[in-house]
Tab-separated table of C-alpha atoms in Angstrom:
chain	number	residue	atom	x	y	z
A	1	GLN	CA	-26.126	14.502	24.679
A	2	VAL	CA	-24.388	14.140	21.065
A	3	GLN	CA	-25.592	12.306	18.299
A	4	LEU	CA	-23.229	10.955	15.919
A	5	VAL	CA	-24.237	9.578	12.115
A	6	GLU	CA	-22.057	8.014	9.938
A	7	SER	CA	-22.451	7.935	6.240
A	8	GLY	CA	-20.482	7.153	3.099
A	9	GLY	CA	-20.231	3.040	3.400
A	10	GLY	CA	-20.680	0.906	0.588
A	11	LEU	CA	-19.534	-1.886	-1.990
A	12	VAL	CA	-16.379	-1.703	-3.783
A	13	GLN	CA	-13.805	-3.482	-5.272
A	14	ALA	CA	-10.421	-3.852	-4.164
A	15	GLY	CA	-8.128	-1.129	-4.872
A	16	GLY	CA	-10.856	1.348	-5.010
A	17	SER	CA	-11.764	4.110	-2.459
A	18	LEU	CA	-14.820	5.062	-0.148
A	19	ARG	CA	-14.699	8.182	2.174
A	20	LEU	CA	-16.643	8.346	4.963
A	21	SER	CA	-18.039	10.929	6.878
A	22	CYS	CA	-19.448	11.478	10.413
A	23	ALA	CA	-21.387	14.323	11.741
A	24	ALA	CA	-22.011	15.074	15.546
A	25	SER	CA	-25.210	16.989	16.391
A	26	GLY	CA	-26.150	17.950	19.651
A	27	ARG	CA	-24.196	19.266	22.535
A	28	THR	CA	-21.082	19.571	20.304
A	29	ASP	CA	-18.883	21.743	22.473
A	30	SER	CA	-18.049	18.456	24.764
A	31	VAL	CA	-16.778	16.587	21.748
A	32	TYR	CA	-13.255	16.563	21.255
A	33	ASP	CA	-10.608	13.724	20.419
A	34	MET	CA	-12.431	11.486	17.835
A	35	SER	CA	-11.996	7.963	16.051
A	36	TRP	CA	-12.724	5.597	13.502
A	37	PHE	CA	-13.142	2.161	14.804
A	38	ARG	CA	-14.293	-1.293	13.027
A	39	GLN	CA	-15.794	-4.730	13.425
A	40	ALA	CA	-15.914	-7.605	11.362
A	41	PRO	CA	-17.853	-10.723	11.665
A	42	GLY	CA	-16.865	-12.736	14.847
A	43	LYS	CA	-13.765	-10.245	15.533
A	44	ALA	CA	-13.418	-7.806	18.524
A	45	ARG	CA	-13.896	-3.824	17.615
A	46	GLU	CA	-10.815	-2.505	16.359
A	47	PHE	CA	-9.439	0.840	16.019
A	48	VAL	CA	-8.566	2.497	12.709
A	49	ALA	CA	-7.646	5.992	12.880
A	50	GLY	CA	-7.984	8.756	15.306
A	51	ILE	CA	-7.644	12.660	15.182
A	52	ASN	CA	-7.326	15.039	18.133
A	53	TRP	CA	-9.532	18.134	18.681
A	54	SER	CA	-7.301	20.733	16.585
A	55	GLY	CA	-6.638	17.985	13.999
A	56	SER	CA	-2.747	18.604	14.785
A	57	ASN	CA	-2.555	14.986	15.597
A	58	THR	CA	-3.538	11.777	14.135
A	59	GLU	CA	-3.139	8.238	15.065
A	60	TYR	CA	-3.598	4.989	12.786
A	61	VAL	CA	-3.757	1.145	13.147
A	62	ASP	CA	-0.334	-0.059	11.359
A	63	SER	CA	-2.829	-2.107	8.563
A	64	VAL	CA	-4.555	1.327	7.160
A	65	LYS	CA	-0.997	3.253	7.324
A	66	GLY	CA	-0.393	4.811	4.094
A	67	ARG	CA	-3.987	4.151	2.918
A	68	PHE	CA	-6.220	5.670	4.939
A	69	ILE	CA	-6.504	9.410	5.949
A	70	ILE	CA	-8.562	11.065	8.774
A	71	SER	CA	-9.661	14.724	8.982
A	72	ARG	CA	-11.658	16.863	10.439
A	73	ASP	CA	-13.798	20.099	10.093
A	74	ASN	CA	-14.875	21.395	13.298
A	75	ALA	CA	-16.791	24.022	11.578
A	76	LYS	CA	-19.272	21.419	10.371
A	77	ASN	CA	-18.870	19.156	13.509
A	78	THR	CA	-17.599	16.336	11.184
A	79	ILE	CA	-14.464	13.687	10.582
A	80	TYR	CA	-13.780	11.992	7.515
A	81	LEU	CA	-12.118	8.873	6.570
A	82	GLN	CA	-10.341	8.540	3.167
A	83	MET	CA	-10.032	4.973	2.512
A	84	ASN	CA	-7.813	4.044	-0.359
A	85	SER	CA	-6.282	1.305	-2.122
A	86	LEU	CA	-8.991	-0.951	-0.335
A	87	LYS	CA	-8.763	-4.472	0.804
A	88	PRO	CA	-11.279	-7.186	1.150
A	89	GLU	CA	-9.745	-7.338	5.030
A	90	ASP	CA	-10.879	-3.599	5.231
A	91	THR	CA	-14.603	-4.899	5.051
A	92	ALA	CA	-16.517	-4.378	8.501
A	93	VAL	CA	-18.619	-2.182	10.009
A	94	TYR	CA	-17.239	1.352	10.633
A	95	TYR	CA	-18.016	3.454	13.464
A	96	CYS	CA	-17.536	6.831	14.511
A	97	ALA	CA	-16.523	7.619	18.275
A	98	ALA	CA	-16.242	10.778	20.125
A	99	SER	CA	-14.887	11.424	23.643
A	100	ARG	CA	-15.634	14.344	26.119
A	101	THR	CA	-12.059	14.533	27.025
A	102	MET	CA	-8.845	16.563	25.231
A	103	ASN	CA	-6.567	13.749	26.473
A	104	GLY	CA	-5.298	12.574	23.177
A	105	VAL	CA	-5.928	9.990	20.812
A	106	SER	CA	-6.526	6.699	22.302
A	107	PRO	CA	-7.312	3.354	20.453
A	108	ASP	CA	-9.038	2.005	23.557
A	109	HIS	CA	-12.825	1.863	22.683
A	110	GLN	CA	-13.459	2.199	26.657
A	111	THR	CA	-12.352	6.001	26.689
A	112	TYR	CA	-15.073	7.125	23.980
A	113	HIS	CA	-18.391	8.579	25.362
A	114	TYR	CA	-20.385	8.848	22.065
A	115	TRP	CA	-20.692	6.326	19.334
A	116	GLY	CA	-22.424	6.251	16.079
A	117	GLN	CA	-24.918	3.701	14.706
A	118	GLY	CA	-22.325	2.444	12.061
A	119	THR	CA	-21.547	2.193	8.203
A	120	GLN	CA	-21.252	-0.862	6.278
A	121	VAL	CA	-18.159	-0.821	4.198
A	122	THR	CA	-17.664	-4.054	2.189
A	123	VAL	CA	-14.333	-4.606	-0.402
A	124	SER	CA	-14.814	-7.584	-3.057
A	125	SER	CA	-11.938	-9.149	-4.502
């Protein structure tokens, strides 16, 4: 089994920055492609950014392109989401997700096998 633990969320003013981390533990040898999703109140879970196992490929939802950067450190079994120029519409619970496959980054939450508990990000205007 794999456990994912997110950290780094909080309250920030519009225009500010936050860095989220997601540390994997347990059977980390079965963790490959990883992504960040978010869910705002009353809305569906949304793909934010993803990174493949080697870190050679990243994908972003259009609304965060140029503002967010996803990265990973496989030696630490950790992925990161650097969030800059935050906007109130970025307010959501952010979830880390991991896949047992190396099929490439997918925006479909159903393709991920492991999920973290989520970390709240609140951006005030």
